[in-house]
Amino acid sequence: MAIAGKAEERRKINIALQGGGSHGAFSWGVLDRILEDGRLDIVAVSGTSAGAMNAVALADGLERGGVEGARQKLSDFWRAVARKGRFSPVQRTPWDVLWGNWSVENTPGFVWFEAMSRIFSPYVANPLDLNPLRDVVEQQIDFGNVHNCKALRLFISATNVETGQLRIFADGEISLEPVMASACLPQLFRAVEIDGVPYWDGGYGGNPALFPFFHTTGTEDVLLVQINPVVREGTPTSAYEIQNRIDEITFNAGLLREFRAIAFVKELIAAGRLPHGEYRDIRMHRIDADEAFKDLSASSKINAEWAFLEYLRDLGRSAASDWLDENFDAIGKHATLDLSSQLDHGLKPAPGPALGKRVREFLATRKTPPTVASRRK
């Protein structure tokens, strides 16, 4: 059963939501605009980390009150994140607030926690295994509603620590523990044990996983909401920037492997060497924030200020509006993401699409804050 939209224009789609800390509020904005638009039936959602949290909030809200219930629940969830964030020792400095910089890397709290995470494991530094997000998810999400929601299928990714294999939790298996496992960064939190098996962040195996769609839904259209850039120009020089880029490369590796598999099967189907029907001819689509995010520092991923989350939500809504204007008619017909440009085979991938009209207008009225690095140039 899909989410009902305008009957005369309704198209079916699967949605894949990446993780990326507070930047997941961008995906909230994308979902909010798609739900508001009403022309897409969301058949299934695959999510990792923050994407997993958006996914369960979506399902909970749909079961509570349909489309408007989903929009409200997503908003309530991120507001709760912001309320919890007010008590974080990592807050922007007055200087950063004055400059309009969303980074928190200049704060003493951030420097201390970053140093601690590199010296001590969470089993030493966080012996009580405190995780503020766990409280938010537990308080905000009714997993009974998630299990009862028949409007869409859910797939949550986590990484088995012992085998290194990706584990997909689907539908009735989804509870608080798999969601927290999907967002468990091993430098900060103890592994989440489920039935005696330890799990870490799902991004190590798939950010997000696309393959669950291939055998469980009838639609061949997949919309990727991407908040971690594949390409980042320039060489990182600070310890934090280097580690962040390592994480981005690691977390995108699984996604790129799936891109290669999809592209290979599509080529064989087009050449008549594989029968379409027995094999899925996946049509990939993407909404990303690469250009708009390029001036945001990596540390902004842990900034949970409501003003910042609102900024990202509105950016996501603008990006979704541009994508719907430009690509809605392609749904069910052809892909709008050229996978060959993403699979460089040693060459530099083609640049991403130019900013859409609404994103340009949004950034013109709410200029993206400069990073610390850009101010020093």
Short mmCIF file of C-alpha atoms in Angstrom, two decimals:
data_model
loop_
_atom_site.label_atom_id
_atom_site.label_comp_id
_atom_site.label_asym_id
_atom_site.label_seq_id
_atom_site.Cartn_x
_atom_site.Cartn_y
_atom_site.Cartn_z
CA MET A 1 0.00 0.00 0.00
CA ALA A 2 1.45 3.37 -1.00
CA ILE A 3 1.01 6.93 0.18
CA ALA A 4 -1.88 8.43 -1.74
CA GLY A 5 -1.27 11.51 -3.82
CA LYS A 6 -3.15 13.23 -6.66
CA ALA A 7 -4.71 10.32 -8.54
CA GLU A 8 -4.33 11.81 -11.99
CA GLU A 9 -0.57 12.29 -11.68
CA ARG A 10 0.50 9.77 -9.09
CA ARG A 11 3.86 8.04 -9.61
CA LYS A 12 5.49 5.36 -7.44
CA ILE A 13 8.99 5.68 -6.06
CA ASN A 14 11.40 4.18 -3.52
CA ILE A 15 13.41 6.62 -1.40
CA ALA A 16 16.92 6.04 -0.01
CA LEU A 17 18.03 8.33 2.82
CA GLN A 18 21.69 8.83 3.69
CA GLY A 19 23.02 9.47 7.17
CA GLY A 20 25.04 12.53 8.12
CA GLY A 21 24.23 13.78 11.60
CA SER A 22 22.40 17.10 11.76
CA HIS A 23 22.62 17.34 7.99
CA GLY A 24 19.81 14.78 8.00
CA ALA A 25 17.50 17.78 8.51
CA PHE A 26 18.04 18.43 4.79
CA SER A 27 16.39 15.05 4.10
CA TRP A 28 13.56 16.03 6.45
CA GLY A 29 12.96 19.04 4.20
CA VAL A 30 13.00 16.86 1.09
CA LEU A 31 10.45 14.45 2.59
CA ASP A 32 8.28 17.33 3.80
CA ARG A 33 8.12 18.85 0.32
CA ILE A 34 7.41 15.50 -1.38
CA LEU A 35 4.59 14.79 1.06
CA GLU A 36 3.19 18.29 0.57
CA ASP A 37 3.35 17.96 -3.22
CA GLY A 38 1.31 14.76 -3.13
CA ARG A 39 2.15 13.39 -6.58
CA LEU A 40 4.55 10.65 -5.44
CA ASP A 41 3.59 7.40 -3.78
CA ILE A 42 6.46 6.45 -1.48
CA VAL A 43 6.46 2.65 -1.72
CA ALA A 44 9.53 1.93 0.44
CA VAL A 45 12.25 3.78 2.35
CA SER A 46 15.80 2.61 3.07
CA GLY A 47 17.67 4.63 5.67
CA THR A 48 20.98 4.73 7.50
CA SER A 49 21.78 6.65 10.69
CA ALA A 50 19.93 10.00 10.49
CA GLY A 51 18.20 8.56 7.42
CA ALA A 52 16.92 5.69 9.57
CA MET A 53 15.53 8.19 12.07
CA ASN A 54 13.76 10.12 9.34
CA ALA A 55 12.37 6.83 8.02
CA VAL A 56 10.83 5.69 11.31
CA ALA A 57 9.46 9.19 12.00
CA LEU A 58 7.83 9.11 8.57
CA ALA A 59 6.22 5.70 9.20
CA ASP A 60 5.11 6.64 12.73
CA GLY A 61 3.50 9.84 11.48
CA LEU A 62 1.75 8.14 8.56
CA GLU A 63 0.16 5.64 10.90
CA ARG A 64 -0.86 8.40 13.33
CA GLY A 65 -2.41 10.79 10.83
CA GLY A 66 -1.64 10.14 7.18
CA VAL A 67 0.42 12.61 5.17
CA GLU A 68 -0.12 15.55 7.51
CA GLY A 69 0.62 13.31 10.48
CA ALA A 70 3.94 12.34 8.85
CA ARG A 71 4.89 15.95 8.23
CA GLN A 72 4.07 16.82 11.84
CA LYS A 73 5.98 13.87 13.28
CA LEU A 74 9.10 14.70 11.26
CA SER A 75 8.91 18.28 12.53
CA ASP A 76 8.33 17.13 16.12
CA PHE A 77 11.28 14.76 15.94
CA TRP A 78 13.75 17.39 14.77
CA ARG A 79 12.42 19.92 17.27
CA ALA A 80 13.12 17.35 19.99
CA VAL A 81 16.67 16.95 18.62
CA ALA A 82 17.12 20.72 18.91
CA ARG A 83 15.76 20.79 22.47
CA LYS A 84 18.16 18.04 23.50
CA GLY A 85 20.99 19.87 21.73
CA ARG A 86 20.56 22.92 23.96
CA PHE A 87 22.24 20.98 26.77
CA SER A 88 25.21 19.90 24.68
CA PRO A 89 28.62 21.17 25.85
CA VAL A 90 29.44 21.68 22.17
CA GLN A 91 27.89 25.00 21.16
CA ARG A 92 28.90 27.71 18.73
CA THR A 93 31.08 30.44 20.12
CA PRO A 94 29.74 34.03 20.20
CA TRP A 95 32.30 34.80 17.49
CA ASP A 96 30.88 32.11 15.20
CA VAL A 97 27.34 33.30 15.89
CA LEU A 98 28.39 36.85 15.01
CA TRP A 99 30.01 35.69 11.77
CA GLY A 100 27.05 33.50 10.83
CA ASN A 101 29.24 30.38 10.87
CA TRP A 102 27.45 27.11 11.71
CA SER A 103 30.70 25.33 12.58
CA VAL A 104 31.35 24.20 16.17
CA GLU A 105 34.99 23.21 15.70
CA ASN A 106 36.24 26.34 17.49
CA THR A 107 34.50 25.51 20.76
CA PRO A 108 36.48 24.14 23.72
CA GLY A 109 33.89 21.37 24.14
CA PHE A 110 34.39 20.15 20.58
CA VAL A 111 38.18 20.22 20.87
CA TRP A 112 38.03 18.26 24.13
CA PHE A 113 35.60 15.61 22.84
CA GLU A 114 37.54 15.25 19.58
CA ALA A 115 40.79 14.68 21.49
CA MET A 116 39.16 12.23 23.90
CA SER A 117 37.65 10.17 21.06
CA ARG A 118 41.10 9.71 19.54
CA ILE A 119 42.75 8.62 22.80
CA PHE A 120 40.07 6.69 24.68
CA SER A 121 37.50 4.21 23.45
CA PRO A 122 33.84 4.84 24.34
CA TYR A 123 34.09 1.89 26.73
CA VAL A 124 36.45 4.07 28.81
CA ALA A 125 35.37 7.62 28.00
CA ASN A 126 31.62 6.90 28.08
CA PRO A 127 31.25 4.08 30.62
CA LEU A 128 27.51 4.69 31.08
CA ASP A 129 27.01 4.57 27.29
CA LEU A 130 25.13 7.86 27.30
CA ASN A 131 23.58 8.83 23.97
CA PRO A 132 21.24 11.86 23.92
CA LEU A 133 19.76 10.79 20.59
CA ARG A 134 18.62 7.51 22.09
CA ASP A 135 16.39 9.43 24.50
CA VAL A 136 14.96 11.48 21.62
CA VAL A 137 14.16 8.44 19.48
CA GLU A 138 12.68 6.53 22.43
CA GLN A 139 10.46 9.45 23.42
CA GLN A 140 9.42 10.57 19.95
CA ILE A 141 8.91 7.34 17.99
CA ASP A 142 6.09 4.89 18.67
CA PHE A 143 7.47 1.68 17.21
CA GLY A 144 4.04 0.09 17.52
CA ASN A 145 2.91 2.59 14.88
CA VAL A 146 6.00 1.83 12.81
CA HIS A 147 5.16 -1.90 12.84
CA ASN A 148 1.50 -1.26 12.02
CA CYS A 149 2.21 1.15 9.16
CA LYS A 150 1.22 -0.54 5.88
CA ALA A 151 1.64 2.58 3.76
CA LEU A 152 5.26 1.75 2.96
CA ARG A 153 8.06 -0.72 3.64
CA LEU A 154 11.08 0.19 5.76
CA PHE A 155 14.68 -1.00 5.59
CA ILE A 156 17.23 0.06 8.22
CA SER A 157 20.96 -0.67 7.75
CA ALA A 158 23.51 -1.59 10.44
CA THR A 159 26.97 -3.16 10.24
CA ASN A 160 27.76 -6.45 12.00
CA VAL A 161 30.95 -5.70 13.96
CA GLU A 162 32.13 -9.32 13.96
CA THR A 163 31.61 -10.17 10.27
CA GLY A 164 31.75 -6.71 8.70
CA GLN A 165 28.57 -7.59 6.80
CA LEU A 166 25.61 -5.28 6.35
CA ARG A 167 22.43 -6.28 8.19
CA ILE A 168 19.09 -5.03 6.93
CA PHE A 169 16.31 -4.73 9.51
CA ALA A 170 12.93 -4.67 7.79
CA ASP A 171 9.41 -3.77 8.84
CA GLY A 172 8.49 -5.73 12.02
CA GLU A 173 12.16 -6.17 12.99
CA ILE A 174 12.58 -2.42 13.38
CA SER A 175 12.71 -1.13 16.94
CA LEU A 176 14.77 1.29 19.00
CA GLU A 177 17.86 -0.95 18.99
CA PRO A 178 18.27 -1.32 15.19
CA VAL A 179 17.77 2.43 14.72
CA MET A 180 20.44 3.22 17.31
CA ALA A 181 22.73 0.55 15.82
CA SER A 182 22.33 2.21 12.44
CA ALA A 183 23.64 5.47 13.97
CA CYS A 184 26.33 3.98 16.21
CA LEU A 185 29.67 5.66 15.48
CA PRO A 186 32.27 3.40 17.17
CA GLN A 187 34.51 6.30 18.17
CA LEU A 188 31.70 7.73 20.30
CA PHE A 189 29.41 4.91 21.39
CA ARG A 190 29.58 1.29 22.41
CA ALA A 191 28.39 -1.21 19.85
CA VAL A 192 24.65 -1.86 20.03
CA GLU A 193 23.96 -5.51 20.76
CA ILE A 194 20.92 -7.15 19.20
CA ASP A 195 20.34 -10.82 20.03
CA GLY A 196 23.94 -10.99 21.24
CA VAL A 197 25.40 -9.57 18.02
CA PRO A 198 27.25 -6.20 18.13
CA TYR A 199 26.43 -3.59 15.47
CA TRP A 200 27.95 -0.29 14.35
CA ASP A 201 26.80 2.45 12.00
CA GLY A 202 25.16 1.16 8.83
CA GLY A 203 27.17 3.61 6.74
CA TYR A 204 30.14 1.24 6.73
CA GLY A 205 28.19 -1.23 4.61
CA GLY A 206 25.63 0.93 2.84
CA ASN A 207 24.83 4.61 3.08
CA PRO A 208 22.08 3.84 2.32
CA ALA A 209 21.46 0.30 1.05
CA LEU A 210 19.65 0.18 -2.30
CA PHE A 211 19.45 -3.58 -2.89
CA PRO A 212 16.45 -4.18 -0.55
CA PHE A 213 14.28 -2.40 -3.11
CA PHE A 214 15.18 -4.76 -5.94
CA HIS A 215 13.26 -7.81 -4.73
CA THR A 216 10.61 -6.34 -2.45
CA THR A 217 8.81 -3.59 -4.39
CA GLY A 218 7.31 -3.38 -7.84
CA THR A 219 8.70 0.03 -8.75
CA GLU A 220 12.07 0.43 -10.45
CA ASP A 221 12.46 4.12 -9.61
CA VAL A 222 14.79 4.94 -6.70
CA LEU A 223 15.30 8.47 -5.38
CA LEU A 224 18.54 8.91 -3.43
CA VAL A 225 18.63 11.81 -0.99
CA GLN A 226 22.38 12.34 -0.72
CA ILE A 227 23.93 14.50 1.97
CA ASN A 228 27.50 13.14 1.87
CA PRO A 229 29.45 14.30 -1.20
CA VAL A 230 31.22 11.71 -3.35
CA VAL A 231 33.58 14.37 -4.70
CA ARG A 232 35.18 16.98 -2.44
CA GLU A 233 37.76 19.15 -4.16
CA GLY A 234 41.01 20.03 -2.43
CA THR A 235 43.21 18.21 0.05
CA PRO A 236 42.09 18.23 3.70
CA THR A 237 44.88 19.42 5.98
CA SER A 238 43.58 19.49 9.57
CA ALA A 239 43.26 16.25 11.54
CA TYR A 240 39.48 16.63 11.74
CA GLU A 241 39.10 17.39 8.02
CA ILE A 242 41.25 14.37 7.14
CA GLN A 243 39.20 12.06 9.36
CA ASN A 244 35.96 13.46 7.98
CA ARG A 245 37.06 12.85 4.40
CA ILE A 246 38.11 9.29 5.31
CA ASP A 247 34.63 8.75 6.74
CA GLU A 248 32.97 10.19 3.63
CA ILE A 249 34.99 7.91 1.35
CA THR A 250 34.28 4.89 3.55
CA PHE A 251 30.57 5.64 3.84
CA ASN A 252 30.20 6.20 0.09
CA ALA A 253 32.06 3.01 -0.89
CA GLY A 254 29.03 0.74 -0.48
CA LEU A 255 26.83 3.15 -2.42
CA LEU A 256 29.29 3.30 -5.31
CA ARG A 257 29.46 -0.50 -5.40
CA GLU A 258 25.69 -0.60 -5.79
CA PHE A 259 25.89 2.06 -8.50
CA ARG A 260 28.32 -0.17 -10.41
CA ALA A 261 26.04 -3.19 -10.07
CA ILE A 262 23.00 -1.24 -11.24
CA ALA A 263 24.90 0.25 -14.20
CA PHE A 264 26.24 -3.19 -15.21
CA VAL A 265 22.80 -4.84 -15.16
CA LYS A 266 21.30 -1.91 -17.08
CA GLU A 267 23.94 -2.32 -19.79
CA LEU A 268 23.23 -6.05 -20.09
CA ILE A 269 19.48 -5.48 -20.26
CA ALA A 270 19.92 -2.79 -22.92
CA ALA A 271 22.13 -5.15 -24.94
CA GLY A 272 19.51 -7.90 -24.70
CA ARG A 273 21.82 -10.19 -22.74
CA LEU A 274 19.56 -10.21 -19.67
CA PRO A 275 15.74 -10.39 -19.76
CA HIS A 276 14.01 -7.34 -18.32
CA GLY A 277 11.47 -8.67 -15.86
CA GLU A 278 13.70 -11.32 -14.41
CA TYR A 279 16.25 -8.55 -13.75
CA ARG A 280 15.42 -5.05 -12.56
CA ASP A 281 16.19 -2.09 -14.79
CA ILE A 282 16.59 0.41 -11.95
CA ARG A 283 16.01 4.07 -12.76
CA MET A 284 18.11 6.15 -10.37
CA HIS A 285 17.28 9.71 -9.36
CA ARG A 286 19.00 11.98 -6.86
CA ILE A 287 18.45 15.07 -4.76
CA ASP A 288 21.71 16.30 -3.29
CA ALA A 289 23.09 19.37 -1.58
CA ASP A 290 26.69 19.17 -2.76
CA GLU A 291 26.89 22.75 -4.04
CA ALA A 292 24.87 24.24 -1.22
CA PHE A 293 26.76 22.23 1.43
CA LYS A 294 30.26 22.91 0.15
CA ASP A 295 30.70 25.90 2.48
CA LEU A 296 29.51 24.02 5.55
CA SER A 297 32.27 22.53 7.66
CA ALA A 298 32.21 18.87 8.70
CA SER A 299 31.75 19.84 12.35
CA SER A 300 28.36 21.36 11.53
CA LYS A 301 27.05 17.77 11.41
CA ILE A 302 26.89 17.88 15.22
CA ASN A 303 25.31 21.32 15.43
CA ALA A 304 21.75 20.73 16.65
CA GLU A 305 20.62 24.35 16.97
CA TRP A 306 17.04 24.81 15.83
CA ALA A 307 18.00 27.73 13.59
CA PHE A 308 20.48 25.48 11.76
CA LEU A 309 18.02 22.60 11.46
CA GLU A 310 15.43 25.01 10.05
CA TYR A 311 18.01 26.28 7.57
CA LEU A 312 18.72 22.74 6.38
CA ARG A 313 15.02 21.84 6.25
CA ASP A 314 14.23 24.84 4.07
CA LEU A 315 17.23 24.06 1.86
CA GLY A 316 15.91 20.50 1.46
CA ARG A 317 12.43 21.77 0.59
CA SER A 318 13.89 24.09 -2.05
CA ALA A 319 16.03 21.30 -3.55
CA ALA A 320 13.02 18.96 -3.65
CA SER A 321 10.90 21.62 -5.36
CA ASP A 322 13.57 22.08 -8.04
CA TRP A 323 13.85 18.32 -8.52
CA LEU A 324 10.08 17.87 -8.84
CA ASP A 325 9.86 20.70 -11.40
CA GLU A 326 12.67 19.29 -13.51
CA ASN A 327 12.28 15.53 -13.13
CA PHE A 328 8.77 14.51 -12.13
CA ASP A 329 7.78 13.59 -15.68
CA ALA A 330 10.76 11.20 -15.89
CA ILE A 331 9.49 9.01 -13.03
CA GLY A 332 8.45 5.64 -14.44
CA LYS A 333 10.13 6.40 -17.77
CA HIS A 334 13.87 6.99 -17.47
CA ALA A 335 16.64 7.71 -14.96
CA THR A 336 17.68 11.27 -14.20
CA LEU A 337 20.96 10.32 -12.49
CA ASP A 338 23.73 9.37 -14.92
CA LEU A 339 25.54 6.59 -13.11
CA SER A 340 28.39 6.57 -15.64
CA SER A 341 29.35 10.09 -14.48
CA GLN A 342 29.58 8.82 -10.90
CA LEU A 343 31.71 5.78 -11.76
CA ASP A 344 34.89 7.47 -12.89
CA HIS A 345 37.08 4.35 -13.25
CA GLY A 346 40.11 6.44 -12.34
CA LEU A 347 38.90 9.66 -13.96
CA LYS A 348 37.33 12.62 -12.25
CA PRO A 349 33.50 12.31 -12.22
CA ALA A 350 31.46 14.93 -14.00
CA PRO A 351 30.34 17.81 -11.78
CA GLY A 352 26.92 17.58 -10.21
CA PRO A 353 23.90 19.47 -11.52
CA ALA A 354 23.80 23.23 -11.20
CA LEU A 355 21.78 24.70 -8.37
CA GLY A 356 18.08 24.86 -9.15
CA LYS A 357 16.08 28.05 -9.24
CA ARG A 358 14.51 27.69 -5.81
CA VAL A 359 17.80 26.72 -4.15
CA ARG A 360 19.50 29.77 -5.72
CA GLU A 361 16.68 32.00 -4.46
CA PHE A 362 16.88 30.41 -1.02
CA LEU A 363 20.63 30.89 -0.76
CA ALA A 364 20.30 34.47 -2.00
CA THR A 365 17.96 35.30 0.88
CA ARG A 366 19.71 33.13 3.47
CA LYS A 367 23.31 33.12 2.39
CA THR A 368 25.26 29.98 3.29
CA PRO A 369 27.54 30.86 6.20
CA PRO A 370 31.27 30.93 5.46
CA THR A 371 33.50 28.22 6.91
CA VAL A 372 36.43 29.05 9.13
CA ALA A 373 38.79 28.08 6.31
CA SER A 374 37.14 30.39 3.81
CA ARG A 375 37.33 33.34 6.22
CA ARG A 376 41.07 32.82 6.67
CA LYS A 377 41.82 33.06 2.94
#
